[in-house]
């Protein structure tokens, strides 16, 4: 083909949506954080506890989480993977005043604000949203105490 034949050829480009997994979307992470806080005692949890719950949910380590909560099971250290995207979602939750910084068990923690409690109510109205995550959080969040978090992180031994 000669170059003159190419000069008359037209190209068109269309943007096509690229599917993004749910756990990579900020709304999924923000909703997850709000549900984790709501599922914890006094709607408050340390950042370490949130990271452990997030790690268990994302990496499907629910049996390891169950063992970590079980008082009869020897606690093995949790190899915590800290995700920058999760930390950004925490910043977003605080920035939007859905939660505020506080302390729990001597470590940096978040507590839901009234706006956060309202947002959790809206999330819970959507029956088929985050079904698996909700089940895990409702079963484990309150049982994962700050004492157990410290033991999982190797800060103290569990009694």
Coordinates of C-alpha atoms in Angstrom, one line a residue, residues 11 17 105:
X11 CA -9.5 6.3 12.7
X17 CA -15.3 1.6 30.5
X105 CA -6.6 0.9 74.0

